[in-house]
Structure formats: C-alpha cells, structure tokens
Short mmCIF file of C-alpha atoms (C1' of nucleotides) in Angstrom, two decimals:
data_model
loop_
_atom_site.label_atom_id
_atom_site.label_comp_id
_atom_site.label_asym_id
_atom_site.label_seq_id
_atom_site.Cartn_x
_atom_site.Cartn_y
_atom_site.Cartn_z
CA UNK A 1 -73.36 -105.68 67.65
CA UNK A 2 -74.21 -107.08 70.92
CA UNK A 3 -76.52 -110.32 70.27
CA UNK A 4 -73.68 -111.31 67.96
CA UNK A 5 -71.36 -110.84 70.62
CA UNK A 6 -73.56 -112.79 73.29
CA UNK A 7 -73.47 -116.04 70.43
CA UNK A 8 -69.68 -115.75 70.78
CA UNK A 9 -69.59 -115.24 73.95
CA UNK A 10 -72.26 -118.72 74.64
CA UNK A 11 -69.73 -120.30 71.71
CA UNK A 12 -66.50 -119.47 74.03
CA UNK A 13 -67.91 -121.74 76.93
CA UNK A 14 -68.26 -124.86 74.63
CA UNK A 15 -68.86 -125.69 70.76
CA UNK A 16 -72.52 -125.34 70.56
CA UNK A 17 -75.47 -125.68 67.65
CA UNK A 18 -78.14 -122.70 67.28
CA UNK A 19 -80.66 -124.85 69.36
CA UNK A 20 -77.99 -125.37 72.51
CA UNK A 21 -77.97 -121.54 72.07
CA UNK A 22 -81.19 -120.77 72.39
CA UNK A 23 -81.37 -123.06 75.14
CA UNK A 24 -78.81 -121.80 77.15
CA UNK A 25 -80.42 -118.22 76.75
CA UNK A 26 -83.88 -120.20 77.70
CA UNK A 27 -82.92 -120.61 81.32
CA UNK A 28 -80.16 -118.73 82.06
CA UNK A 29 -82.08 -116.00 80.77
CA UNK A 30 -85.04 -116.69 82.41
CA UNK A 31 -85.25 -113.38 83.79
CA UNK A 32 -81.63 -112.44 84.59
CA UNK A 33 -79.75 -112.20 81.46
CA UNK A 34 -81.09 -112.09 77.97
CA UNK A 35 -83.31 -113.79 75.59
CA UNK A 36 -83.15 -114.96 71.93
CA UNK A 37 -85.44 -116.84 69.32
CA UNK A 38 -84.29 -118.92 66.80
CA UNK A 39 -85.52 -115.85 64.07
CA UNK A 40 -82.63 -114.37 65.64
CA UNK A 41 -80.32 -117.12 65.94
CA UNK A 42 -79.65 -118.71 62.77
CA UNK A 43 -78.88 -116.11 61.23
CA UNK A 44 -76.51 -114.70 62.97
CA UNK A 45 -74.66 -118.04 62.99
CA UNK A 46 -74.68 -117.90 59.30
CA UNK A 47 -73.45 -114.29 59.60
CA UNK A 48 -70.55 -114.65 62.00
CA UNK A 49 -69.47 -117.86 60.33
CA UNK A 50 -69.70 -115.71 56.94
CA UNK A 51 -67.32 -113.00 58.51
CA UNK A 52 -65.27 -115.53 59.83
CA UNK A 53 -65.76 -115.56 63.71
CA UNK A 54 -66.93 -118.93 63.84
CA UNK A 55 -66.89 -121.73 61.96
CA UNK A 56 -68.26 -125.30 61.26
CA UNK A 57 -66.48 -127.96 63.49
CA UNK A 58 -69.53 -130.80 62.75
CA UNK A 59 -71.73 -131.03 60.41
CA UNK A 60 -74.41 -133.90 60.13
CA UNK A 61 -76.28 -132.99 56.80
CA UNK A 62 -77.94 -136.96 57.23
CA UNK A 63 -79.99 -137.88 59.44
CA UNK A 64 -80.73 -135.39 62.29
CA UNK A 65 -79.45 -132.30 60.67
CA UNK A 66 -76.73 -130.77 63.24
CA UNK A 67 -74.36 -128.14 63.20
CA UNK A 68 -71.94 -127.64 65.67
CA UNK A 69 -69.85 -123.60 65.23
CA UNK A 70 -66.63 -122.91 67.24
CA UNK A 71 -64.79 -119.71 67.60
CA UNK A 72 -61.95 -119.07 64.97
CA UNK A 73 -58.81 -117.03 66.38
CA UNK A 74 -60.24 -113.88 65.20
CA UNK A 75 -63.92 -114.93 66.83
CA UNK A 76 -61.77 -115.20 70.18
CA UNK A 77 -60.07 -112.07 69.46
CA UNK A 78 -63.45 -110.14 68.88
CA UNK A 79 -65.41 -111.64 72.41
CA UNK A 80 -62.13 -110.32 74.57
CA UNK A 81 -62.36 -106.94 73.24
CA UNK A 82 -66.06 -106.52 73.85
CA UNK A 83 -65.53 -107.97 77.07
CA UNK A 84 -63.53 -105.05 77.47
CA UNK A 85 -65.72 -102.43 76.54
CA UNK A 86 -67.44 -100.89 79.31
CA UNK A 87 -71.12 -102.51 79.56
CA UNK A 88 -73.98 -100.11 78.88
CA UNK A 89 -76.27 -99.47 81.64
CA UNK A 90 -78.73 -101.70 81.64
CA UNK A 91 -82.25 -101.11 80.40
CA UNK A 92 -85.02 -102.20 82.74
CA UNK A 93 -88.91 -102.21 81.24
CA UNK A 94 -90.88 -103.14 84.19
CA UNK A 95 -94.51 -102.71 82.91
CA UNK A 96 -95.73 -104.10 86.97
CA UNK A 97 -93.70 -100.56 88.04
CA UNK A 98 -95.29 -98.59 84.79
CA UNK A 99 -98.42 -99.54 85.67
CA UNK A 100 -98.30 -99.37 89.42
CA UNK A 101 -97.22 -95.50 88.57
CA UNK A 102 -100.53 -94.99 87.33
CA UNK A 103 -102.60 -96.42 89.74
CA UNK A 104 -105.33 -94.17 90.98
CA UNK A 105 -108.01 -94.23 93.69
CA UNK A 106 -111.17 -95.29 91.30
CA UNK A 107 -109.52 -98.57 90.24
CA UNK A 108 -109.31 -101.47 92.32
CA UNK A 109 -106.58 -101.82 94.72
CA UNK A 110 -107.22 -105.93 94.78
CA UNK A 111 -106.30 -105.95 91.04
CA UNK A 112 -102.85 -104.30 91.78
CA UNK A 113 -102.50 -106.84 94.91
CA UNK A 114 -103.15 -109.75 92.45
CA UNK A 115 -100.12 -108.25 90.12
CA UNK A 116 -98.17 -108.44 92.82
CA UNK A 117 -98.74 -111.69 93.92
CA UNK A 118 -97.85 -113.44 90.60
CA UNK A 119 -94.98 -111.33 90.49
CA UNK A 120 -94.17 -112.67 93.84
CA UNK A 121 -94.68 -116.35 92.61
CA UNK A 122 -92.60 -115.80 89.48
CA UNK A 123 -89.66 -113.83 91.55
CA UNK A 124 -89.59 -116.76 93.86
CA UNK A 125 -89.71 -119.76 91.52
CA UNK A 126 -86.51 -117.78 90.10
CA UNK A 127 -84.77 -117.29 93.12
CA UNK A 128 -85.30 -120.83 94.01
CA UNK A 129 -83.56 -122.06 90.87
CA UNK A 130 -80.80 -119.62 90.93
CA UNK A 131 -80.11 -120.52 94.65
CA UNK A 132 -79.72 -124.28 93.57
CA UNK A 133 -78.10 -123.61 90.28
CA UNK A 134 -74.81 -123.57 91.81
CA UNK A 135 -75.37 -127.02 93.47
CA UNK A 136 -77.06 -128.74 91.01
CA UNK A 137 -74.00 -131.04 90.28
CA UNK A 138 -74.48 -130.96 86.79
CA UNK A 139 -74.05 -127.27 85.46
CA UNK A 140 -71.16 -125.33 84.95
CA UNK A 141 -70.84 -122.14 86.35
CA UNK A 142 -67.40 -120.36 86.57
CA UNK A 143 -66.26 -118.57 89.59
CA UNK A 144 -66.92 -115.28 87.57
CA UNK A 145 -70.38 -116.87 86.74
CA UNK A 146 -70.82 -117.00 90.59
CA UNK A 147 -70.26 -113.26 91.22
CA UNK A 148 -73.37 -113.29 88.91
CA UNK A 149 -75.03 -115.51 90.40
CA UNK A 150 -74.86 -113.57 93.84
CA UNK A 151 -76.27 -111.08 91.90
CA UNK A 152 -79.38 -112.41 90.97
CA UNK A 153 -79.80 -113.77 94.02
CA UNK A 154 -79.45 -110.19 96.27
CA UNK A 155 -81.67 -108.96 93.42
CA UNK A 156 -84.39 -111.51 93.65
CA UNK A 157 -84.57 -111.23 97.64
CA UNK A 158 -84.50 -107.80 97.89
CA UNK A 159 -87.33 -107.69 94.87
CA UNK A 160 -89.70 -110.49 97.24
CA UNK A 161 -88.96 -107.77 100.43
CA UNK A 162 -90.57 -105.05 98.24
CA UNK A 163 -93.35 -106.83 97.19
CA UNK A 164 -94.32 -108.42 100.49
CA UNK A 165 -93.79 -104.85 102.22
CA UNK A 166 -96.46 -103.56 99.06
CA UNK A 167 -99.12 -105.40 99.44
CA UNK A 168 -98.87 -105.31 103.03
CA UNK A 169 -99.38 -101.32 102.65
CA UNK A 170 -101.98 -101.78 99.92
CA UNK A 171 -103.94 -104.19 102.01
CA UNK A 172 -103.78 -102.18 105.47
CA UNK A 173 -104.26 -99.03 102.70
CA UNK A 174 -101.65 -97.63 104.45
CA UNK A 175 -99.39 -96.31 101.38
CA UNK A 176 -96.54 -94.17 101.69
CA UNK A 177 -97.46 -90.93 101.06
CA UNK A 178 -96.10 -89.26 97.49
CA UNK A 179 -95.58 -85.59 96.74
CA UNK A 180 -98.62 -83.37 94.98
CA UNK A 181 -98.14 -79.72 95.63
CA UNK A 182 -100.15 -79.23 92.80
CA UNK A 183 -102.85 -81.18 93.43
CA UNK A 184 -102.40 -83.22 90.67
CA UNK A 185 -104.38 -86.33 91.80
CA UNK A 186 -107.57 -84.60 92.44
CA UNK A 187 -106.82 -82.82 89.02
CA UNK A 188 -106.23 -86.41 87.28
CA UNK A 189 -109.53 -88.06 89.21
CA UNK A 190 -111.82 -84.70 87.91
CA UNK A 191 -110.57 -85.54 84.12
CA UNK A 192 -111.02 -88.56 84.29
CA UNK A 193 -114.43 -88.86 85.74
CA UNK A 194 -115.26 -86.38 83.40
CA UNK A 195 -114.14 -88.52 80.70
CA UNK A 196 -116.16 -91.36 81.77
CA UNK A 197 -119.43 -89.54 82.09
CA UNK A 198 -119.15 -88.28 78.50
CA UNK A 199 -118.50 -91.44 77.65
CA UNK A 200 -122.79 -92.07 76.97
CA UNK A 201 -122.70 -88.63 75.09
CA UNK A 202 -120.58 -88.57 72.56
CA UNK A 203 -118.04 -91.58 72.84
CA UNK B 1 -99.21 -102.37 72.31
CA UNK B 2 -97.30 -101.47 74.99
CA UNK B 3 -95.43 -98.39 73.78
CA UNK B 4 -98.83 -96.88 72.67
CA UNK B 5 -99.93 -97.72 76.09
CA UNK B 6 -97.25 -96.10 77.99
CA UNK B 7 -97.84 -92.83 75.91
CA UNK B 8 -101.48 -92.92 77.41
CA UNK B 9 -100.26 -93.57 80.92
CA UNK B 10 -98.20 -90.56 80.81
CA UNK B 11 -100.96 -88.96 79.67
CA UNK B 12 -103.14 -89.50 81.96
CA UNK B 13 -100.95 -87.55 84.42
CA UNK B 14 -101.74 -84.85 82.49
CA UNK B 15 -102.20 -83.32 79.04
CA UNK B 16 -98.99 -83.23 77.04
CA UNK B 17 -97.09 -82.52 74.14
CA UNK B 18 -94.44 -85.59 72.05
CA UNK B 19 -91.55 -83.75 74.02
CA UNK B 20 -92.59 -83.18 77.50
CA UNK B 21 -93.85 -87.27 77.02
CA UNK B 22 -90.32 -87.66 75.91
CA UNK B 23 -88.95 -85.71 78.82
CA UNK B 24 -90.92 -87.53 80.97
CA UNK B 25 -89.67 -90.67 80.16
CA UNK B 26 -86.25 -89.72 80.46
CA UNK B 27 -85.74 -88.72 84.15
CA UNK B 28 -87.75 -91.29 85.55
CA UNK B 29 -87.18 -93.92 83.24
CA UNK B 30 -83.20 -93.29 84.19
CA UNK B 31 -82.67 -96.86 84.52
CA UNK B 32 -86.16 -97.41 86.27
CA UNK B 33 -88.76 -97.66 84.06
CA UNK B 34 -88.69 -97.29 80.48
CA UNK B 35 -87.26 -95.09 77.45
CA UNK B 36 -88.46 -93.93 74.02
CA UNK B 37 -87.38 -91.86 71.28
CA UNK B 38 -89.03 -89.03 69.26
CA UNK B 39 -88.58 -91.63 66.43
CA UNK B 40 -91.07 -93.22 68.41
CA UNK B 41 -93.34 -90.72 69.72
CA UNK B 42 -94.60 -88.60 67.49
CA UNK B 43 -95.58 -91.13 64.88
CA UNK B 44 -96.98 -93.25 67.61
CA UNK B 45 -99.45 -90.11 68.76
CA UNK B 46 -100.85 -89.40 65.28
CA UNK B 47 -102.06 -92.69 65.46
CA UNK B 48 -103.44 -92.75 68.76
CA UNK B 49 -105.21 -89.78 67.51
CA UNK B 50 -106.58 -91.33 64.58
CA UNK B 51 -107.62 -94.21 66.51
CA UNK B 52 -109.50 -92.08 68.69
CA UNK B 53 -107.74 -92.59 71.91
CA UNK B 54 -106.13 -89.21 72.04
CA UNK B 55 -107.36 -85.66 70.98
CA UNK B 56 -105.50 -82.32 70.70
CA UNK B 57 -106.78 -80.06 73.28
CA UNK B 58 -104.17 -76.88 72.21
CA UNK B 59 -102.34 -76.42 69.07
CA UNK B 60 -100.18 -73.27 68.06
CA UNK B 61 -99.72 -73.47 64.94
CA UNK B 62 -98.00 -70.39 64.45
CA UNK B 63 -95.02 -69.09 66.16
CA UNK B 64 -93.14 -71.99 68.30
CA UNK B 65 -95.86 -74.92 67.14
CA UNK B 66 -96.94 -77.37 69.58
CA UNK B 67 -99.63 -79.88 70.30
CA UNK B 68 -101.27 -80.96 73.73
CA UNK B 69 -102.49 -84.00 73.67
CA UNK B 70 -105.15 -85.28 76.27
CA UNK B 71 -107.25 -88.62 76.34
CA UNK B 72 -110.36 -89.24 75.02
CA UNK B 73 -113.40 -91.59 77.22
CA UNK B 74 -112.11 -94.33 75.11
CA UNK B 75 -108.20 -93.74 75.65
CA UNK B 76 -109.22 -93.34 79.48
CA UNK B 77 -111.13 -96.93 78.82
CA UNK B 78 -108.29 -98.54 76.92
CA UNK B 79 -105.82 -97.38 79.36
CA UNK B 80 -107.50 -98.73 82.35
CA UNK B 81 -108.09 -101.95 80.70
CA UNK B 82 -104.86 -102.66 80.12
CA UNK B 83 -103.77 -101.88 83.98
CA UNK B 84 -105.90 -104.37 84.73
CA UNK B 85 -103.79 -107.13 82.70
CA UNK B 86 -101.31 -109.06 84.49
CA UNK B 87 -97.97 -107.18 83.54
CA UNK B 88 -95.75 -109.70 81.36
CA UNK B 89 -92.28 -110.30 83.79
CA UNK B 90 -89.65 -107.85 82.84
CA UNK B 91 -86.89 -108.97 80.58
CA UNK B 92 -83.52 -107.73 81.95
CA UNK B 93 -80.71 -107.19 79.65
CA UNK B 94 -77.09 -106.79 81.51
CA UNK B 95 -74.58 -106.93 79.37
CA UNK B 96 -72.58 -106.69 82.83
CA UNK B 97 -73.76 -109.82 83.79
CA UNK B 98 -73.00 -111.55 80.45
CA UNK B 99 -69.89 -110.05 80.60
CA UNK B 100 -68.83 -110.67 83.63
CA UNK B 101 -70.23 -114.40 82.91
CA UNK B 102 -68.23 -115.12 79.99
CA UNK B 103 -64.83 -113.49 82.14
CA UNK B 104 -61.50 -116.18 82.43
CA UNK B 105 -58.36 -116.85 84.27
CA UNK B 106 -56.32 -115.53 81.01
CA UNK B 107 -58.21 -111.73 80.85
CA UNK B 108 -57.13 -109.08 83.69
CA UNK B 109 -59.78 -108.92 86.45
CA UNK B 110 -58.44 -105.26 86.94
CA UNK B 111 -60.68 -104.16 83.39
CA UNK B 112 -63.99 -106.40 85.20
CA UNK B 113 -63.51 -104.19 88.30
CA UNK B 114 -63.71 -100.75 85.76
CA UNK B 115 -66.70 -102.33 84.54
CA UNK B 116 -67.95 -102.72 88.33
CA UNK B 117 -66.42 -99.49 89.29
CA UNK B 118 -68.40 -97.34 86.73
CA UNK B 119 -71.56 -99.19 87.12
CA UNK B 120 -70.86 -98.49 90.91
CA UNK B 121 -71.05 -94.16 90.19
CA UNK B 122 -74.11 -94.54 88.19
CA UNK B 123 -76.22 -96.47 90.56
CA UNK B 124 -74.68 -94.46 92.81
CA UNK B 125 -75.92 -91.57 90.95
CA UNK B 126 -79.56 -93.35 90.65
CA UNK B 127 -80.19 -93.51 94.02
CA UNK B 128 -79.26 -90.37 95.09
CA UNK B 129 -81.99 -89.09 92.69
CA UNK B 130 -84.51 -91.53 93.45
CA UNK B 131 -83.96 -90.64 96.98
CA UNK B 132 -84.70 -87.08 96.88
CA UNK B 133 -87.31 -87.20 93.86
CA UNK B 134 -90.11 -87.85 96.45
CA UNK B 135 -89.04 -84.86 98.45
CA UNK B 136 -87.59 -82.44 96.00
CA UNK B 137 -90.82 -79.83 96.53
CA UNK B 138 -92.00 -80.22 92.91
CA UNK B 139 -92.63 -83.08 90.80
CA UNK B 140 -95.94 -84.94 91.38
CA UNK B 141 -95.50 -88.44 92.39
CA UNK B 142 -98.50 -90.08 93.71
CA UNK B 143 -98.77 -92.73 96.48
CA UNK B 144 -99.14 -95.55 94.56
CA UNK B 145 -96.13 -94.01 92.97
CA UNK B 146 -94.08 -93.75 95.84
CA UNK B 147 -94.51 -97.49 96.13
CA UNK B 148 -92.32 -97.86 92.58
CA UNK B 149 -90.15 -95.80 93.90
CA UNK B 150 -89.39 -97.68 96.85
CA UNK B 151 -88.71 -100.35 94.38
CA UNK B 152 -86.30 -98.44 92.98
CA UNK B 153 -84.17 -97.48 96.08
CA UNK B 154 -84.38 -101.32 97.32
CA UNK B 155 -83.19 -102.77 94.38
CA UNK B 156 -80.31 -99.98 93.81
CA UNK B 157 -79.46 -100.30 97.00
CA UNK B 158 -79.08 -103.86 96.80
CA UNK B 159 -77.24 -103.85 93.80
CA UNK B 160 -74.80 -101.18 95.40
CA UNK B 161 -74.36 -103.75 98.02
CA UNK B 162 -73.68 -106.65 95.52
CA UNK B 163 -71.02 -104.24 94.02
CA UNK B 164 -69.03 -103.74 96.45
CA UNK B 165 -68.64 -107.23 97.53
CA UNK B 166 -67.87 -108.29 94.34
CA UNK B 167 -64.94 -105.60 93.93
CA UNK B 168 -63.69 -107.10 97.13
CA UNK B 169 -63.69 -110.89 95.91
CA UNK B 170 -61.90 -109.27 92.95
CA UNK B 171 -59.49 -107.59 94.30
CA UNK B 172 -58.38 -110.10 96.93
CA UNK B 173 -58.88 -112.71 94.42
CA UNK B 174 -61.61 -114.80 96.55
CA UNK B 175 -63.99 -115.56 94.10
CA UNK B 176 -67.04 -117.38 95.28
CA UNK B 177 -66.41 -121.00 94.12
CA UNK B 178 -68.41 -121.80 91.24
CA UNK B 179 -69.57 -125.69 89.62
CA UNK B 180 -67.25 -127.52 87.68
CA UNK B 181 -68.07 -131.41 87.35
CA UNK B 182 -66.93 -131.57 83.74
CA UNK B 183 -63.36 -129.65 84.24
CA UNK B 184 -64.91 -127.14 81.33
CA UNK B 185 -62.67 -123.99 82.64
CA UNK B 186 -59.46 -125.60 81.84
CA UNK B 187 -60.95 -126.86 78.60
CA UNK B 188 -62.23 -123.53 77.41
CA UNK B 189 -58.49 -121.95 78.55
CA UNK B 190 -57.04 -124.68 76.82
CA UNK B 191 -59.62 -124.00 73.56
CA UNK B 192 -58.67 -120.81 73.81
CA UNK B 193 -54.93 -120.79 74.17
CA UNK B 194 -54.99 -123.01 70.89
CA UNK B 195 -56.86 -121.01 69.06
CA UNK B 196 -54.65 -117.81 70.17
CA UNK B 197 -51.68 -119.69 69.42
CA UNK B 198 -52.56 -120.39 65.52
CA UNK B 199 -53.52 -116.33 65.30
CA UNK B 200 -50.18 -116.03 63.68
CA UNK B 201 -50.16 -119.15 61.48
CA UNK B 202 -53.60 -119.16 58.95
CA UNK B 203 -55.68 -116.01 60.36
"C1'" DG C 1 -96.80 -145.71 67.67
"C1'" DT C 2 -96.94 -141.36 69.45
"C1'" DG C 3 -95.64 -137.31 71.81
"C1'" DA C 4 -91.77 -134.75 73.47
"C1'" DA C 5 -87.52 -133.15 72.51
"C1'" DC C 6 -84.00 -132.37 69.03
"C1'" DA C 7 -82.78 -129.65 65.08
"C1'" DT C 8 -82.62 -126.07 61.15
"C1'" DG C 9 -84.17 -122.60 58.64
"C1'" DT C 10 -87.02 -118.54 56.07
"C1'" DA C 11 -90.30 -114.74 55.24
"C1'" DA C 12 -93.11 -111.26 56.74
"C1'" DA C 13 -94.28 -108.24 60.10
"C1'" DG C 14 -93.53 -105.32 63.92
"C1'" DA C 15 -90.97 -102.47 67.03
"C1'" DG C 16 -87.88 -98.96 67.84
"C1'" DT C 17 -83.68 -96.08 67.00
"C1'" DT C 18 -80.70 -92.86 64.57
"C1'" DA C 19 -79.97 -89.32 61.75
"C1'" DC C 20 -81.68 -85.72 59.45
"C1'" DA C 21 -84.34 -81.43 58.66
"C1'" DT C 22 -86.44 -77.35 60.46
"C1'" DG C 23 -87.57 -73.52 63.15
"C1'" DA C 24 -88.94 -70.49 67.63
"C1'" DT C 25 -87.96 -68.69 72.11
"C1'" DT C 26 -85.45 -67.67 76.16
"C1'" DA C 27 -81.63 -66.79 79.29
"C1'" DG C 28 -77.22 -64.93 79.71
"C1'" DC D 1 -76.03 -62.34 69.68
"C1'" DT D 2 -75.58 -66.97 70.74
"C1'" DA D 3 -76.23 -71.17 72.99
"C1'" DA D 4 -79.55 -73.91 75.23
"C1'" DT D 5 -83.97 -75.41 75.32
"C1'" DC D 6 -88.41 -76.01 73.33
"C1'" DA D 7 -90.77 -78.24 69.64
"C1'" DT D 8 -92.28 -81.29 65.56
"C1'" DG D 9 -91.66 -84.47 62.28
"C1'" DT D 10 -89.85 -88.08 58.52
"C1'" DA D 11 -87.04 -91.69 56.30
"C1'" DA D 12 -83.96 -95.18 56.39
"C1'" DC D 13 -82.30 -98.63 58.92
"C1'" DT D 14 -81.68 -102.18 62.35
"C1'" DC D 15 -83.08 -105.41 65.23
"C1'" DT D 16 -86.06 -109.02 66.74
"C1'" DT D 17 -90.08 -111.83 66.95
"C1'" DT D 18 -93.78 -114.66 65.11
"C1'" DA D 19 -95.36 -117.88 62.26
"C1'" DC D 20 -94.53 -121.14 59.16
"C1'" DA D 21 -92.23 -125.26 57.09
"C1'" DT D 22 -89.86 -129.56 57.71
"C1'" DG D 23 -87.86 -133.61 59.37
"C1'" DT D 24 -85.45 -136.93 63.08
"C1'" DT D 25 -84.87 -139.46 67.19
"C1'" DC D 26 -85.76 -140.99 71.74
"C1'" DA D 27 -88.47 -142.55 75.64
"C1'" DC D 28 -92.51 -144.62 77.08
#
DNA sequence: GTGAACATGTAAAGAGTTACATGATTAG
DNA sequence: CTAATCATGTAACTCTTTACATGTTCAC
C-alpha cells in the first residue's frame, strides 16, 4: 500500500473524483512528488471504496458521469497511521546521472552539454512554478505544504548550480578529476575500440 | 528499455557477472542512482544474450558456477546510442514530502520531526560516503563520473540544509505561512473531526 | 460546430520485486 | 565448523502504464 494511501491522503484535502486526482498528481507531481494514470486510479477508488475507506458522497450517473469519494472514519483512521510510519527513503532514477556515469572520451562531449541544457530548461521552468505556487492566490497550500515547498525549491536551485558549474567544466574540458588506480579508462577505451573494429568482421 | 540498458552501462565498466552488476548497483545507487533485484537481473541478461548484445566471456560451470558477461560490437552500439538520447526527467517519489504535505493542526508535529530526524542520519550517512568514494584509493570513478558525484554531494547537502531548517520551524512552531484563499484547513479539520466523531456511532 | 477539457472505465502488456531453492568457498 | 559471502536462477505476484472505448459540456 502506498498509492492507495497517496488517494487518501489527496481525498483528506477535499472530496475529489478520479480525474481531480490525477490532476492534482499532474502538477504537483510534476517532478517533486509522484505520478499516477488513470489505469491506476480507478481502480483503486473502486478498491478503497470496496474496503470501506472511502465512499460515494455524489454521484451523477446522467449526464456528465461524476463521482465524487470522501474518506469514511476508518479511511481517516488509515491516512493518520501511515502518516505515522516512518517514510522510506526515497528512490531517485536519474537516467541524465546514469548516463553521465558512462560517459567516455570517444563520444561527444557536446551531446552530454545538450542533456544538460534541457535539463537546465526543465529544472528551471519547475522552479519557476514552485516559487510562484505559493502566491498564486488561488491554490491551497498548508503551512506543512510550505515546508515542502522550501524543499523543492533548495532542491531545484541547488540542481541549476550543478548543472551550470557542469557544463562550464565540460565546455572549458576542465573536469574534475575521478579516481582510476587501475587504469580502468584506458582498459574500457581498448575494449571498446576493439569492439568497434570487429564490428565489419563478424558483427 | 532502460533496465536492459543500465545492465550494459555497467558493463561497459567492465566484464561482469548478475551479482557483482547487482552489487554494483547497490552502493552507488544508495539513494543516487538506481536499484535492481536479482529478480531482475539474471532473467534480464539471458536475454541480452540472446539478443546478441551480451556474450559470456568465462563460465565455471563446475565448482562455485559463474558467468562473466562482456558486450558484444552491437551491445557497445546499442549502448552508445541510447547515451545519446535525451534522458527522460527523473520522477521523484518522497513519500516524505507527501507526508509531510498531507500533515494537520490535529496530528503531533513531534512524529513529522522523527520522520525529519531519521531522514536527517541517512543523508547524513550518504554524504559522508559520497564524499570519500572519490578518494577512498580503490573504486574506479571516472571524470565524467566525478561530475555525478558532485551532483550527489550538492543536492545532499542541500537537502541536509532544508532539514534542519525545517526541524527548527517545527520545533518553535514557525511554520512558513502557506495559501489559504478558500479557508480549506479549517474545513478539512472540521471534515475530519466529524468524521472522527461518528467512529464510535456506525463504523 | 468544433476542439479542448471534463469524466469514467477496462484489458492487455510490461516492469520489477519477493520469496524460494540451491550450492560453493572463504575467513575466523 | 560455521557464518558470511559468493553465485545463479525461477515462479508467483504486484504494481503500473498504455491503449482503447465512450460520452458530455464548455468556450470560442
């Protein structure tokens, strides 16, 4: 459990239908909490209303179709304990770092520059919205929400420092220098050109 | 493919075998890159082998059994190609953030600061190791390398940072003020109070 | 009147984890 | 001799997405 719990948790800050849901995950999400498709969604609405944590407080069956869940008692009762549980750490899969890993001196630098760029214009669209988010006069955001918030934004900033700082070094080709006392890059370059000039032979 | 393509990135470091892969994954991907399971691994290399990407280069097959893997031309090829693809932005999943999102007035801030307390040591923890990976006499990290693992200690460090602030607001209760135009805390304390209150009666 | 946004839902496929099963070697 | 580490693999399960299917309402 743990995308059911996020549902209750989106249900305990208003009554919402699958498609506010999915919504709220669209853009709050967008890069700092979670995501969810509707596959996922409905559901688990029909699930948790099923085992009782929510149920049904509108229904429009003519017309545009609409269902609007709210927590029951014991859907109330289930968020606050996992709010309670300590959080796992969280799981980062950063294919820009994954790949960046296994750069090596035959490939183009520029390529790796141009990764880092749209990261760059991504990271900062983000940061721009989470910076306003707060004074956008419309959305709610708790005080607890706020310590989040803060978070994303420190996060963000010190994300757009790195990459600025990276392609400085990767322009200038001044890189920090790693560790190899195994000479494990000249090792990797010999395989692989190797590999490549077989590639005519038998490949 | 992604997983598959992560398998031939470690790879490409140098020849090995489903466990030292999974080994790999798990020091460095401790909380920075990635993670995988044998679940995962093995079946995912007998198809990479099939496919022609990967070949065994050693097998015991007697005695303690074991397979080195190493790419083939066309694994080298594949592998490169996808480098070269603009890395898709990483999707962050914080159930610390959610948590601490969906936090109110009625639930004891002292169990959020746990939460923030124990996430605190194993950052902590993080950085310390990212720190001295680069320097620790042994393990091979290349300059382009390096550069991810700058990434690392910025980010930890700003999230160490973020932290410790936030324990503070906590503690001397001076949460950042959020957005409220709509006066939705007191109706979700007051949703939630109801509810609570009818535990008793019909649940 | 038409395109965007609102709205719900299912089925099949894909991705990945957990648990299980097995055995060898090494360090203390 | 025994526990830790090395090492491979499968099966069942869970979780999630993608693609499909359908229809309404609102704004221009």
């Amino acid at each position: 459990m743990s995308i059911e719990h996020s549902i209750l948790a989106i249900l305990s800050y208003w009554p919402s239908t699958g498609y506010d849901i999915k919504a709220e995950f669209e853009h709050k999400a967008a890069g700092l909490y979670w995501g969810m498709s509707y596959g996922s969604i409905y559901p688990k609405l029909k699930k948790l209303e099923e085992q009782g944590y929510i149920y049904t407080i509108n229904e429009e069956e003519t017309g545009r179709r609409k269902k609007q869940y709210e927590l029951t008692p014991k859907g109330w009762r289930e968020l606050e304990k996992w709010l309670t549980l300590t959080p796992a750490y969280p799981v980062v899969r950063d294919e820009l770092l994954m790949k960046m890993s296994t750069w090596h001196e035959d490939m183009d630098a520029q390529v790796l520059i141009d990764h880092l760029l749209k990261r760059k214009e991504t990271t900062g669209d983000l940061l721009e919205f989470v910076k306003n988010w707060p004074t956008n006069g419309t959305s709610y955001i708790s005080d607890y929400g706020m310590l989040a918030i803060r978070y994303g934004e420190t996060r963000l900033e010190a994300e757009l420092n790195w990459i600025e700082e990276s392609i400085q070094a990767l322009q200038k080709n001044q890189l920090p220098q790693g560790q190899d006392p195994q000479d494990m890059t000249k090792k990797l370059l010999a395989r692989r050109r190797a590999a490549v000039q077989q590639e005519g032979v038998n490949d």
